């Protein structure tokens, strides 16, 4: 496992030819399409802790511990609350996503890079459609995406469950052998890789103090084909036909990946 601080070290060239066949571009949302400095996800995380505190009458520390328990056991806190307490998921999602996006700035450079990608662009998120629309809209990139596949459409079964990816692929008629998946959590790339997708792990340029270290590490593994701390820089050469056949970009290529 490579420490994220090492991402500024000597970076080998991107094997852009690995994406020459790709026509379906699939992006996670939180901590993938924006930097942690915008403090979007920490607010959601804090709202979830508050939701549990109010629901069960817990203090902050106890609520946080229960939240992490559900996350580790079920993949999302929401799934745990549904399984063990039968809560209304709509109430949870509405509460969790009442956040301030004032620190999230438009990112026209990212929008241009996404727009230049040949083929379809889709968002696959464990969050809600409304949250994805708000975030992508504030970034100024929402109109570049064909659709959003959210936790509701997934039947509240979160990534990294295989059934969720299979449902997404069927719903949007995506051929995984001609697709690429961009994610900030390494385990969420296991199934996409197994299904035949090119996979890209997004890591922060600087450590995110609001997330566990394992959630933001530049993991070297067979199911992680590429790692980058600069999504825009990674995407730029992929929108240029000549460079897609073998150009360079700002990435860390995982060991053993052509």
Coordinates of N, CA and C in Angstrom, one line a residue:
X1 N 0.9 -1.2 0.0 CA 0.0 0.0 0.0 C 0.9 1.2 0.0
X2 N 0.7 2.1 -0.9 CA 1.5 3.3 -1.0 C 0.8 4.5 -0.3
X3 N 1.5 5.2 0.5 CA 1.0 6.4 1.2 C 0.6 7.4 0.2
X4 N -0.5 8.1 0.5 CA -1.0 9.1 -0.5 C -0.1 10.3 -0.6
X5 N 0.8 10.5 0.3 CA 1.8 11.6 0.2 C 2.7 11.3 -0.9
X6 N 2.9 10.1 -1.3 CA 3.8 9.7 -2.4 C 3.3 10.1 -3.8
X7 N 2.1 10.5 -3.9 CA 1.5 10.8 -5.2 C 2.2 11.9 -5.9
X8 N 2.9 12.7 -5.2 CA 3.6 13.8 -5.9 C 5.0 13.4 -6.4
X9 N 5.4 12.2 -6.1 CA 6.7 11.7 -6.5 C 6.7 11.4 -8.0
X10 N 7.8 10.8 -8.5 CA 7.9 10.5 -10.0 C 6.7 9.7 -10.4
X11 N 6.0 10.2 -11.4 CA 4.8 9.5 -11.8 C 5.0 8.9 -13.2
X12 N 4.8 7.6 -13.4 CA 5.0 7.0 -14.7 C 3.9 7.4 -15.6
X13 N 4.1 7.3 -16.9 CA 3.1 7.8 -17.9 C 1.8 6.9 -17.8
X14 N 0.7 7.5 -18.1 CA -0.6 6.8 -18.2 C -0.6 5.9 -19.4
X15 N -1.0 4.7 -19.2 CA -1.2 3.8 -20.4 C -2.6 4.1 -21.0
X16 N -2.6 5.2 -21.7 CA -3.9 5.7 -22.3 C -4.5 4.7 -23.2
X17 N -3.7 3.9 -23.8 CA -4.2 2.9 -24.7 C -5.1 1.9 -24.0
X18 N -5.0 1.8 -22.7 CA -5.9 0.9 -21.9 C -7.3 1.4 -22.0
X19 N -7.6 2.7 -22.4 CA -8.9 3.2 -22.5 C -9.4 3.4 -23.9
X20 N -8.6 2.9 -24.9 CA -9.0 3.2 -26.3 C -10.3 2.6 -26.7
X21 N -10.7 1.5 -25.9 CA -11.9 0.8 -26.2 C -13.1 1.3 -25.4
X22 N -12.9 2.2 -24.5 CA -13.9 2.6 -23.5 C -14.9 3.5 -24.2
X23 N -16.2 3.2 -24.0 CA -17.3 4.0 -24.4 C -18.4 4.3 -23.4
X24 N -18.2 3.7 -22.2 CA -19.0 4.0 -21.0 C -18.2 4.5 -19.9
X25 N -18.3 5.7 -19.4 CA -17.5 6.3 -18.4 C -18.4 6.5 -17.1
X26 N -18.0 5.7 -16.1 CA -18.9 5.6 -14.9 C -18.1 6.3 -13.7
X27 N -18.8 7.2 -13.0 CA -18.1 7.9 -12.0 C -18.9 7.8 -10.7
X28 N -18.2 7.5 -9.6 CA -18.7 7.7 -8.2 C -18.8 9.2 -8.0
X29 N -19.5 9.6 -7.0 CA -19.7 11.1 -6.7 C -18.9 11.6 -5.6
X30 N -19.2 11.3 -4.4 CA -18.5 11.9 -3.2 C -17.0 11.5 -3.1
X31 N -16.2 12.5 -3.0 CA -14.7 12.4 -2.9 C -14.1 11.8 -4.2
X32 N -14.9 11.8 -5.3 CA -14.4 11.4 -6.6 C -14.4 12.6 -7.5
X33 N -15.6 13.2 -7.6 CA -15.8 14.3 -8.5 C -15.4 15.7 -7.9
X34 N -15.1 15.7 -6.6 CA -14.7 16.9 -6.0 C -13.6 16.6 -4.9
X35 N -12.9 17.6 -4.5 CA -11.8 17.4 -3.5 C -12.4 17.6 -2.1
X36 N -11.8 16.9 -1.1 CA -12.2 16.9 0.3 C -12.2 18.3 0.9
X37 N -11.4 19.2 0.3 CA -11.3 20.6 0.8 C -12.7 21.3 0.8
X38 N -13.6 20.9 -0.1 CA -14.9 21.5 -0.2 C -15.8 21.1 1.0
X39 N -15.4 20.2 1.8 CA -16.1 19.8 3.0 C -17.5 19.4 2.7
X40 N -17.7 18.6 1.7 CA -19.1 18.1 1.4 C -19.3 16.8 2.2
X41 N -18.5 15.8 2.0 CA -18.7 14.6 2.7 C -18.7 14.7 4.2
X42 N -17.8 15.5 4.8 CA -17.8 15.6 6.3 C -19.1 16.1 6.8
X43 N -19.8 16.9 6.1 CA -21.1 17.4 6.5 C -22.1 16.3 6.5
X44 N -22.1 15.5 5.4 CA -23.0 14.3 5.3 C -22.7 13.4 6.5
X45 N -21.5 13.1 6.7 CA -21.1 12.2 7.8 C -21.6 12.7 9.1
X46 N -21.4 14.0 9.4 CA -21.9 14.6 10.6 C -23.4 14.6 10.8
X47 N -24.1 14.7 9.7 CA -25.6 14.7 9.7 C -26.0 13.3 10.0
X48 N -25.3 12.3 9.5 CA -25.7 10.9 9.8 C -25.5 10.6 11.3
X49 N -24.4 11.1 11.9 CA -24.2 11.0 13.3 C -25.3 11.6 14.1
X50 N -25.7 12.8 13.7 CA -26.8 13.5 14.3 C -28.1 12.8 14.2
X51 N -28.4 12.2 13.1 CA -29.6 11.4 12.8 C -29.7 10.3 13.8
X52 N -28.6 9.6 14.0 CA -28.6 8.4 15.0 C -28.8 9.0 16.4
X53 N -28.1 10.1 16.7 CA -28.2 10.6 18.1 C -29.7 11.0 18.4
X54 N -30.4 11.6 17.4 CA -31.7 12.0 17.7 C -32.7 10.8 17.6
X55 N -32.4 9.8 16.8 CA -33.3 8.7 16.7 C -33.3 7.8 17.9
X56 N -32.1 7.6 18.5 CA -31.9 6.7 19.6 C -31.6 7.4 21.0
X57 N -31.6 8.8 21.0 CA -31.3 9.5 22.2 C -29.9 9.3 22.7
X58 N -28.9 9.2 21.8 CA -27.5 8.9 22.2 C -26.7 10.2 22.2
X59 N -25.6 10.1 23.0 CA -24.6 11.2 23.0 C -23.8 11.0 21.7
X60 N -23.0 12.1 21.4 CA -22.3 12.1 20.1 C -21.3 10.9 19.9
X61 N -20.6 10.5 21.0 CA -19.6 9.4 20.8 C -20.3 8.1 20.6
X62 N -21.4 7.9 21.3 CA -22.1 6.6 21.2 C -22.7 6.5 19.8
X63 N -23.3 7.7 19.3 CA -23.9 7.7 18.0 C -22.9 7.4 16.9
X64 N -21.7 8.0 17.1 CA -20.6 7.8 16.1 C -20.2 6.4 16.1
X65 N -20.0 5.8 17.2 CA -19.6 4.4 17.3 C -20.7 3.5 16.6
X66 N -22.0 3.7 16.8 CA -23.0 2.9 16.2 C -23.0 3.2 14.7
X67 N -22.8 4.4 14.3 CA -22.7 4.7 12.8 C -21.6 3.9 12.1
X68 N -20.4 3.8 12.8 CA -19.3 3.1 12.2 C -19.6 1.6 12.2
X69 N -20.3 1.1 13.2 CA -20.6 -0.3 13.3 C -21.5 -0.7 12.1
X70 N -22.6 0.1 11.8 CA -23.5 -0.1 10.7 C -22.7 -0.1 9.4
X71 N -21.8 0.9 9.3 CA -21.1 1.1 8.0 C -20.2 -0.1 7.7
X72 N -19.5 -0.6 8.8 CA -18.6 -1.7 8.6 C -19.4 -3.0 8.3
X73 N -20.5 -3.2 8.9 CA -21.3 -4.4 8.8 C -22.1 -4.5 7.5
X74 N -22.8 -3.3 7.2 CA -23.8 -3.3 6.1 C -23.3 -2.6 4.9
X75 N -22.2 -1.9 4.9 CA -21.8 -1.1 3.8 C -22.2 0.4 3.8
X76 N -23.4 0.6 4.4 CA -23.8 2.0 4.7 C -24.6 2.0 6.0
X77 N -24.6 3.1 6.7 CA -25.4 3.3 7.9 C -26.9 3.1 7.6
X78 N -27.3 3.6 6.5 CA -28.7 3.5 6.1 C -29.1 2.0 6.0
X79 N -28.3 1.2 5.3 CA -28.7 -0.3 5.2 C -28.8 -0.9 6.6
X80 N -27.9 -0.6 7.5 CA -28.0 -1.1 8.9 C -29.3 -0.7 9.6
X81 N -29.7 0.6 9.4 CA -30.9 1.1 10.0 C -32.1 0.4 9.4
X82 N -32.1 0.2 8.2 CA -33.2 -0.5 7.5 C -33.4 -1.9 7.9
X83 N -32.2 -2.6 8.0 CA -32.2 -4.0 8.4 C -32.6 -4.2 9.8
X84 N -32.1 -3.4 10.7 CA -32.3 -3.7 12.1 C -33.4 -2.9 12.8
X85 N -33.8 -1.8 12.1 CA -34.9 -0.9 12.7 C -36.0 -0.5 11.8
X86 N -35.9 -0.9 10.6 CA -37.0 -0.6 9.6 C -37.3 0.8 9.4
X87 N -36.3 1.7 9.4 CA -36.5 3.1 9.3 C -36.9 3.4 7.8
X88 N -37.5 4.6 7.7 CA -37.9 5.1 6.3 C -36.7 5.7 5.7
X89 N -36.2 5.1 4.6 CA -35.0 5.6 4.0 C -35.1 7.0 3.4
X90 N -36.3 7.4 3.0 CA -36.4 8.7 2.5 C -36.2 9.8 3.6
X91 N -36.6 9.5 4.8 CA -36.4 10.4 5.9 C -34.9 10.6 6.2
X92 N -34.2 9.4 6.2 CA -32.7 9.4 6.4 C -32.0 10.2 5.3
X93 N -32.3 9.9 4.1 CA -31.6 10.6 3.0 C -31.8 12.1 2.9
X94 N -33.1 12.5 3.2 CA -33.4 13.9 3.2 C -32.6 14.6 4.3
X95 N -32.5 14.0 5.5 CA -31.8 14.6 6.6 C -30.3 14.6 6.4
X96 N -29.7 13.5 5.9 CA -28.3 13.4 5.7 C -27.8 14.4 4.7
X97 N -28.6 14.7 3.7 CA -28.1 15.6 2.6 C -28.5 17.0 2.7
X98 N -29.0 17.4 3.8 CA -29.2 18.9 4.1 C -27.9 19.6 4.5
X99 N -27.1 19.9 3.5 CA -25.8 20.4 3.7 C -25.5 21.7 3.0
X100 N -24.4 22.4 3.4 CA -24.0 23.6 2.8 C -23.0 23.4 1.7
X101 N -23.3 23.8 0.5 CA -22.3 23.6 -0.7 C -21.6 24.8 -1.0
X102 N -21.5 25.8 -0.1 CA -20.9 27.1 -0.4 C -19.4 27.0 -0.7
X103 N -18.7 26.0 -0.1 CA -17.3 25.8 -0.3 C -17.0 25.0 -1.6
X104 N -18.0 24.5 -2.3 CA -17.8 23.7 -3.5 C -17.9 24.6 -4.7
X105 N -16.7 24.9 -5.3 CA -16.7 25.8 -6.4 C -16.9 25.1 -7.8
X106 N -17.5 25.8 -8.7 CA -17.6 25.2 -10.1 C -16.2 24.8 -10.6
X107 N -16.2 23.7 -11.4 CA -15.0 23.2 -11.9 C -15.1 23.0 -13.4
X108 N -15.0 24.1 -14.2 CA -15.1 24.0 -15.6 C -14.1 23.2 -16.3
X109 N -12.9 23.1 -15.7 CA -11.8 22.3 -16.3 C -12.2 20.8 -16.3
X110 N -12.8 20.4 -15.1 CA -13.2 19.0 -15.1 C -14.4 18.8 -16.0
X111 N -15.3 19.8 -16.1 CA -16.4 19.6 -17.1 C -15.9 19.5 -18.5
X112 N -14.9 20.2 -18.9 CA -14.4 20.1 -20.2 C -13.8 18.8 -20.5
X113 N -13.0 18.2 -19.5 CA -12.4 16.9 -19.6 C -13.4 15.8 -19.7
X114 N -14.5 15.9 -18.9 CA -15.6 14.9 -19.0 C -16.3 15.0 -20.4
X115 N -16.6 16.2 -20.8 CA -17.3 16.4 -22.0 C -16.5 15.9 -23.2
X116 N -15.2 15.9 -23.2 CA -14.4 15.4 -24.3 C -14.3 13.9 -24.4
X117 N -14.7 13.2 -23.3 CA -14.6 11.8 -23.3 C -15.6 11.2 -24.4
X118 N -15.1 10.3 -25.2 CA -16.0 9.7 -26.3 C -16.9 8.7 -25.7
X119 N -18.2 8.9 -25.8 CA -19.2 7.9 -25.3 C -20.1 8.5 -24.2
X120 N -20.7 7.6 -23.4 CA -21.7 7.9 -22.4 C -21.0 8.2 -21.1
X121 N -21.6 9.1 -20.3 CA -21.1 9.3 -18.9 C -22.2 9.2 -17.9
X122 N -21.9 8.4 -16.9 CA -23.0 8.1 -15.9 C -22.4 8.2 -14.5
X123 N -23.3 8.6 -13.5 CA -22.9 8.6 -12.1 C -23.5 7.4 -11.4
X124 N -22.7 6.7 -10.6 CA -23.1 5.5 -9.8 C -22.7 5.8 -8.4
X125 N -23.7 6.1 -7.5 CA -23.4 6.6 -6.2 C -24.2 5.9 -5.1
X126 N -23.7 5.8 -3.9 CA -24.4 5.2 -2.8 C -25.2 6.3 -2.1
X127 N -25.2 7.5 -2.6 CA -26.0 8.6 -2.1 C -27.3 8.7 -2.9
X128 N -28.0 9.8 -2.7 CA -29.3 10.0 -3.3 C -29.1 10.7 -4.6
X129 N -30.2 10.6 -5.5 CA -30.2 11.3 -6.8 C -30.1 12.8 -6.5
X130 N -30.9 13.3 -5.5 CA -31.0 14.7 -5.2 C -29.6 15.2 -4.8
X131 N -28.9 14.5 -4.0 CA -27.6 14.9 -3.5 C -26.7 15.0 -4.7
X132 N -26.7 14.0 -5.6 CA -25.8 13.9 -6.8 C -26.1 15.1 -7.7
X133 N -27.4 15.4 -7.9 CA -27.8 16.5 -8.7 C -27.3 17.8 -8.1
X134 N -27.4 18.0 -6.8 CA -27.0 19.2 -6.2 C -25.5 19.4 -6.3
X135 N -24.7 18.4 -6.0 CA -23.3 18.5 -6.1 C -22.8 18.7 -7.5
X136 N -23.2 17.8 -8.4 CA -22.8 18.0 -9.8 C -23.3 19.3 -10.4
X137 N -24.4 19.7 -10.0 CA -24.9 21.0 -10.5 C -24.1 22.2 -10.0
X138 N -23.7 22.1 -8.7 CA -22.8 23.2 -8.2 C -21.4 23.2 -8.8
X139 N -20.9 22.0 -9.2 CA -19.7 21.9 -9.9 C -19.8 22.3 -11.3
X140 N -21.0 22.4 -11.8 CA -21.2 22.8 -13.2 C -21.0 21.7 -14.2
X141 N -21.1 20.5 -13.8 CA -20.9 19.3 -14.7 C -22.1 18.4 -14.9
X142 N -23.2 18.7 -14.2 CA -24.3 17.8 -14.2 C -24.8 17.5 -15.7
X143 N -24.8 18.5 -16.5 CA -25.3 18.4 -17.9 C -24.5 17.5 -18.7
X144 N -23.3 17.1 -18.3 CA -22.4 16.2 -19.0 C -22.8 14.7 -18.8
X145 N -23.6 14.5 -17.8 CA -24.0 13.1 -17.5 C -25.3 12.7 -18.1
X146 N -25.4 11.5 -18.6 CA -26.6 11.0 -19.2 C -27.7 10.7 -18.1
X147 N -27.2 10.1 -17.0 CA -28.1 9.7 -15.9 C -27.3 9.5 -14.6
X148 N -28.1 9.3 -13.5 CA -27.6 9.0 -12.2 C -28.2 7.8 -11.7
X149 N -27.4 6.8 -11.2 CA -27.9 5.6 -10.6 C -27.6 5.7 -9.1
X150 N -28.7 5.9 -8.3 CA -28.5 6.2 -6.9 C -28.8 5.0 -6.0
X151 N -28.7 5.2 -4.7 CA -29.0 4.2 -3.7 C -30.4 3.7 -3.8
X152 N -31.3 4.6 -4.1 CA -32.8 4.2 -4.2 C -33.0 3.3 -5.4
X153 N -32.4 3.6 -6.5 CA -32.6 2.7 -7.7 C -31.8 1.4 -7.5
X154 N -30.8 1.4 -6.6 CA -30.1 0.2 -6.3 C -30.9 -0.7 -5.3
X155 N -32.1 -0.3 -4.9 CA -32.8 -1.0 -3.9 C -32.2 -1.0 -2.5
X156 N -31.5 0.1 -2.3 CA -30.8 0.4 -1.0 C -29.7 -0.7 -0.8
X157 N -29.2 -1.4 -1.8 CA -28.1 -2.3 -1.7 C -26.9 -1.5 -2.2
X158 N -26.0 -1.2 -1.3 CA -24.9 -0.3 -1.7 C -23.7 -1.0 -2.4
X159 N -22.9 -0.2 -3.1 CA -21.6 -0.7 -3.5 C -20.9 -1.1 -2.2
X160 N -20.1 -2.1 -2.2 CA -19.5 -2.9 -3.3 C -20.3 -4.2 -3.7
X161 N -21.6 -4.3 -3.4 CA -22.3 -5.5 -3.6 C -22.4 -5.7 -5.2
X162 N -22.1 -7.0 -5.6 CA -22.1 -7.3 -7.0 C -23.5 -7.0 -7.7
X163 N -24.5 -7.4 -6.9 CA -25.9 -7.2 -7.5 C -26.2 -5.8 -7.9
X164 N -25.6 -4.8 -7.1 CA -25.8 -3.4 -7.5 C -25.2 -3.0 -8.8
X165 N -24.0 -3.5 -9.0 CA -23.3 -3.2 -10.3 C -24.0 -3.9 -11.4
X166 N -24.5 -5.1 -11.2 CA -25.2 -5.8 -12.3 C -26.5 -5.2 -12.6
X167 N -27.2 -4.7 -11.6 CA -28.4 -3.9 -11.8 C -28.2 -2.7 -12.6
X168 N -27.1 -1.9 -12.2 CA -26.7 -0.7 -12.9 C -26.4 -1.0 -14.4
X169 N -25.6 -2.1 -14.7 CA -25.2 -2.4 -16.0 C -26.5 -2.7 -16.9
X170 N -27.4 -3.5 -16.3 CA -28.6 -3.9 -17.0 C -29.5 -2.7 -17.2
X171 N -29.6 -1.9 -16.2 CA -30.5 -0.7 -16.3 C -30.1 0.3 -17.4
X172 N -28.8 0.4 -17.6 CA -28.3 1.4 -18.6 C -27.6 0.7 -19.8
X173 N -27.8 -0.6 -19.9 CA -27.3 -1.3 -21.1 C -25.8 -1.0 -21.3
X174 N -25.0 -1.1 -20.2 CA -23.6 -0.9 -20.3 C -22.8 -2.2 -20.5
X175 N -22.0 -2.2 -21.4 CA -21.1 -3.4 -21.6 C -19.8 -3.2 -20.7
X176 N -19.7 -4.0 -19.7 CA -18.5 -3.7 -18.8 C -17.2 -3.9 -19.5
X177 N -17.1 -4.6 -20.5 CA -15.8 -4.8 -21.2 C -15.5 -3.5 -22.0
X178 N -16.4 -2.6 -22.1 CA -16.1 -1.3 -22.8 C -16.4 -0.2 -21.8
X179 N -16.2 -0.4 -20.6 CA -16.5 0.6 -19.6 C -15.3 0.9 -18.7
X180 N -15.3 2.1 -18.0 CA -14.3 2.4 -17.0 C -15.0 3.0 -15.8
X181 N -14.5 2.6 -14.6 CA -15.1 3.0 -13.4 C -14.1 3.8 -12.6
X182 N -14.5 5.0 -12.1 CA -13.7 5.9 -11.3 C -14.3 6.0 -9.9
X183 N -13.5 5.6 -8.9 CA -13.9 5.5 -7.5 C -12.9 6.0 -6.5
X184 N -13.3 6.4 -5.3 CA -12.4 6.8 -4.3 C -12.2 5.8 -3.2
X185 N -12.9 4.7 -3.3 CA -12.8 3.6 -2.3 C -12.3 2.3 -3.0
X186 N -11.2 1.8 -2.6 CA -10.6 0.7 -3.3 C -11.5 -0.5 -3.4
X187 N -12.2 -0.9 -2.3 CA -13.0 -2.1 -2.4 C -14.2 -2.0 -3.3
X188 N -14.6 -0.8 -3.7 CA -15.6 -0.6 -4.6 C -15.2 -0.8 -6.1
X189 N -13.9 -1.1 -6.3 CA -13.4 -1.4 -7.6 C -13.2 -2.9 -7.8
X190 N -13.4 -3.7 -6.8 CA -13.3 -5.2 -6.9 C -14.2 -5.8 -8.0
X191 N -15.5 -5.5 -7.8 CA -16.5 -6.1 -8.8 C -16.3 -5.5 -10.2
X192 N -16.2 -4.1 -10.3 CA -16.0 -3.6 -11.7 C -14.8 -4.3 -12.4
X193 N -13.7 -4.5 -11.7 CA -12.6 -5.1 -12.3 C -12.9 -6.6 -12.7
X194 N -13.6 -7.3 -11.8 CA -14.0 -8.7 -12.1 C -14.9 -8.8 -13.3
X195 N -15.7 -7.7 -13.5 CA -16.7 -7.7 -14.6 C -16.0 -7.3 -15.9
X196 N -14.8 -6.8 -15.9 CA -14.0 -6.5 -17.1 C -13.8 -5.0 -17.3
X197 N -14.2 -4.2 -16.3 CA -14.0 -2.7 -16.5 C -12.5 -2.3 -16.3
X198 N -12.1 -1.2 -16.9 CA -10.9 -0.5 -16.5 C -11.3 0.2 -15.2
X199 N -10.4 0.2 -14.2 CA -10.7 0.8 -12.9 C -9.6 1.9 -12.6
X200 N -10.1 3.0 -12.0 CA -9.3 4.1 -11.6 C -9.6 4.5 -10.2
X201 N -8.6 4.5 -9.3 CA -8.8 4.9 -7.9 C -8.4 6.3 -7.7
X202 N -9.3 7.1 -7.2 CA -9.1 8.5 -7.0 C -8.6 8.7 -5.5
X203 N -7.5 9.3 -5.3 CA -7.0 9.6 -4.0 C -6.8 11.1 -3.8
X204 N -6.9 11.6 -2.5 CA -6.7 13.0 -2.3 C -5.3 13.5 -2.5
X205 N -5.1 14.7 -2.9 CA -3.8 15.3 -3.1 C -3.1 15.5 -1.8
X206 N -3.9 15.8 -0.7 CA -3.4 15.9 0.6 C -4.3 15.0 1.5
X207 N -3.8 14.5 2.6 CA -4.6 13.6 3.5 C -5.9 14.3 3.9
X208 N -7.0 13.6 3.9 CA -8.3 14.0 4.4 C -8.4 13.7 5.8
X209 N -8.5 14.7 6.7 CA -8.5 14.4 8.2 C -9.9 13.8 8.6
X210 N -10.9 13.8 7.7 CA -12.2 13.4 8.1 C -12.5 12.0 7.7
X211 N -11.5 11.3 7.1 CA -11.7 9.9 6.6 C -10.6 9.0 7.2
X212 N -10.9 7.7 7.3 CA -10.0 6.7 7.8 C -8.8 6.6 6.7
X213 N -7.6 6.4 7.2 CA -6.5 6.3 6.3 C -6.7 5.2 5.2
X214 N -7.3 4.1 5.6 CA -7.5 3.0 4.6 C -8.4 3.4 3.5
X215 N -9.3 4.4 3.7 CA -10.2 4.8 2.7 C -9.6 5.7 1.7
X216 N -8.4 6.2 1.9 CA -7.8 7.2 1.0 C -6.4 6.8 0.6
X217 N -6.0 5.6 0.8 CA -4.7 5.1 0.4 C -4.6 4.8 -1.1
X218 N -3.4 5.0 -1.6 CA -3.2 4.6 -3.0 C -2.8 3.1 -3.1
X219 N -3.8 2.3 -3.1 CA -3.7 0.9 -3.0 C -3.1 0.3 -4.3
X220 N -2.1 -0.6 -4.2 CA -1.6 -1.3 -5.3 C -2.1 -2.7 -5.3
X221 N -3.0 -3.0 -6.2 CA -3.7 -4.3 -6.2 C -4.1 -4.6 -7.7
X222 N -4.4 -5.9 -7.9 CA -4.7 -6.3 -9.3 C -6.0 -5.7 -9.8
X223 N -7.0 -5.4 -8.9 CA -8.2 -4.8 -9.3 C -8.2 -3.3 -9.4
X224 N -7.1 -2.7 -9.0 CA -6.9 -1.2 -9.2 C -5.9 -1.0 -10.3
X225 N -6.4 -0.6 -11.5 CA -5.6 -0.6 -12.7 C -4.8 0.8 -12.8
X226 N -5.4 1.8 -12.2 CA -4.7 3.1 -12.2 C -5.1 3.9 -11.0
X227 N -4.2 4.7 -10.5 CA -4.4 5.6 -9.3 C -4.0 7.0 -9.7
X228 N -4.9 7.9 -9.3 CA -4.5 9.3 -9.6 C -5.1 10.2 -8.5
X229 N -4.3 11.3 -8.2 CA -4.8 12.4 -7.3 C -5.3 13.6 -8.1
X230 N -5.3 13.5 -9.4 CA -5.7 14.6 -10.3 C -6.7 14.0 -11.4
X231 N -8.0 14.0 -11.1 CA -8.9 13.4 -12.0 C -9.0 14.2 -13.3
X232 N -9.0 15.5 -13.2 CA -9.0 16.3 -14.5 C -7.8 16.0 -15.3
X233 N -6.6 16.0 -14.7 CA -5.4 15.7 -15.5 C -5.4 14.3 -16.1
X234 N -6.0 13.4 -15.3 CA -6.1 12.0 -15.8 C -7.0 11.9 -17.0
X235 N -8.1 12.6 -17.0 CA -9.1 12.5 -18.1 C -8.7 13.2 -19.4
X236 N -7.9 14.3 -19.3 CA -7.6 15.1 -20.4 C -7.1 14.3 -21.6
X237 N -6.1 13.5 -21.5 CA -5.6 12.7 -22.6 C -6.6 11.7 -23.1
X238 N -7.5 11.3 -22.3 CA -8.5 10.2 -22.7 C -9.5 10.8 -23.7
X239 N -9.6 12.1 -23.8 CA -10.5 12.7 -24.7 C -9.9 13.1 -26.0
X240 N -8.6 12.7 -26.2 CA -7.9 13.0 -27.4 C -7.6 11.7 -28.1
X241 N -8.1 11.5 -29.2 CA -7.9 10.1 -29.9 C -6.4 9.8 -30.0
X242 N -5.6 10.7 -30.4 CA -4.2 10.4 -30.6 C -3.5 9.9 -29.3
X243 N -3.8 10.6 -28.2 CA -3.2 10.3 -26.9 C -3.8 9.1 -26.3
X244 N -5.1 8.8 -26.6 CA -5.7 7.5 -26.1 C -5.0 6.3 -26.6
X245 N -4.3 6.5 -27.7 CA -3.6 5.3 -28.3 C -2.2 5.1 -27.6
X246 N -1.9 6.0 -26.6 CA -0.6 5.8 -25.9 C 0.1 7.1 -25.4
X247 N -0.7 8.0 -25.0 CA -0.1 9.3 -24.5 C 0.2 9.2 -23.0
X248 N 0.5 10.4 -22.5 CA 0.9 10.5 -21.1 C -0.1 11.3 -20.3
X249 N -0.1 11.1 -19.0 CA -1.0 11.8 -18.1 C -0.6 11.7 -16.7
X250 N -1.3 12.5 -15.8 CA -0.8 12.6 -14.4 C -1.4 11.4 -13.5
X251 N -0.8 10.2 -13.6 CA -1.3 9.1 -12.9 C -0.2 8.3 -12.3
X252 N -0.6 7.4 -11.4 CA 0.3 6.4 -10.9 C -0.3 5.1 -11.5
X253 N 0.4 4.4 -12.3 CA -0.1 3.2 -12.9 C 0.2 2.0 -11.9
X254 N -0.8 1.2 -11.6 CA -0.7 0.1 -10.7 C 0.3 -0.9 -11.3
X255 N 1.0 -1.6 -10.4 CA 2.0 -2.6 -10.9 C 1.3 -3.7 -11.8
X256 N 1.9 -4.1 -12.8 CA 1.4 -5.2 -13.7 C 0.3 -4.8 -14.6
X257 N 0.0 -3.5 -14.7 CA -1.1 -3.0 -15.6 C -0.4 -2.5 -16.9
X258 N -0.9 -3.0 -18.0 CA -0.3 -2.6 -19.3 C -0.5 -1.1 -19.6

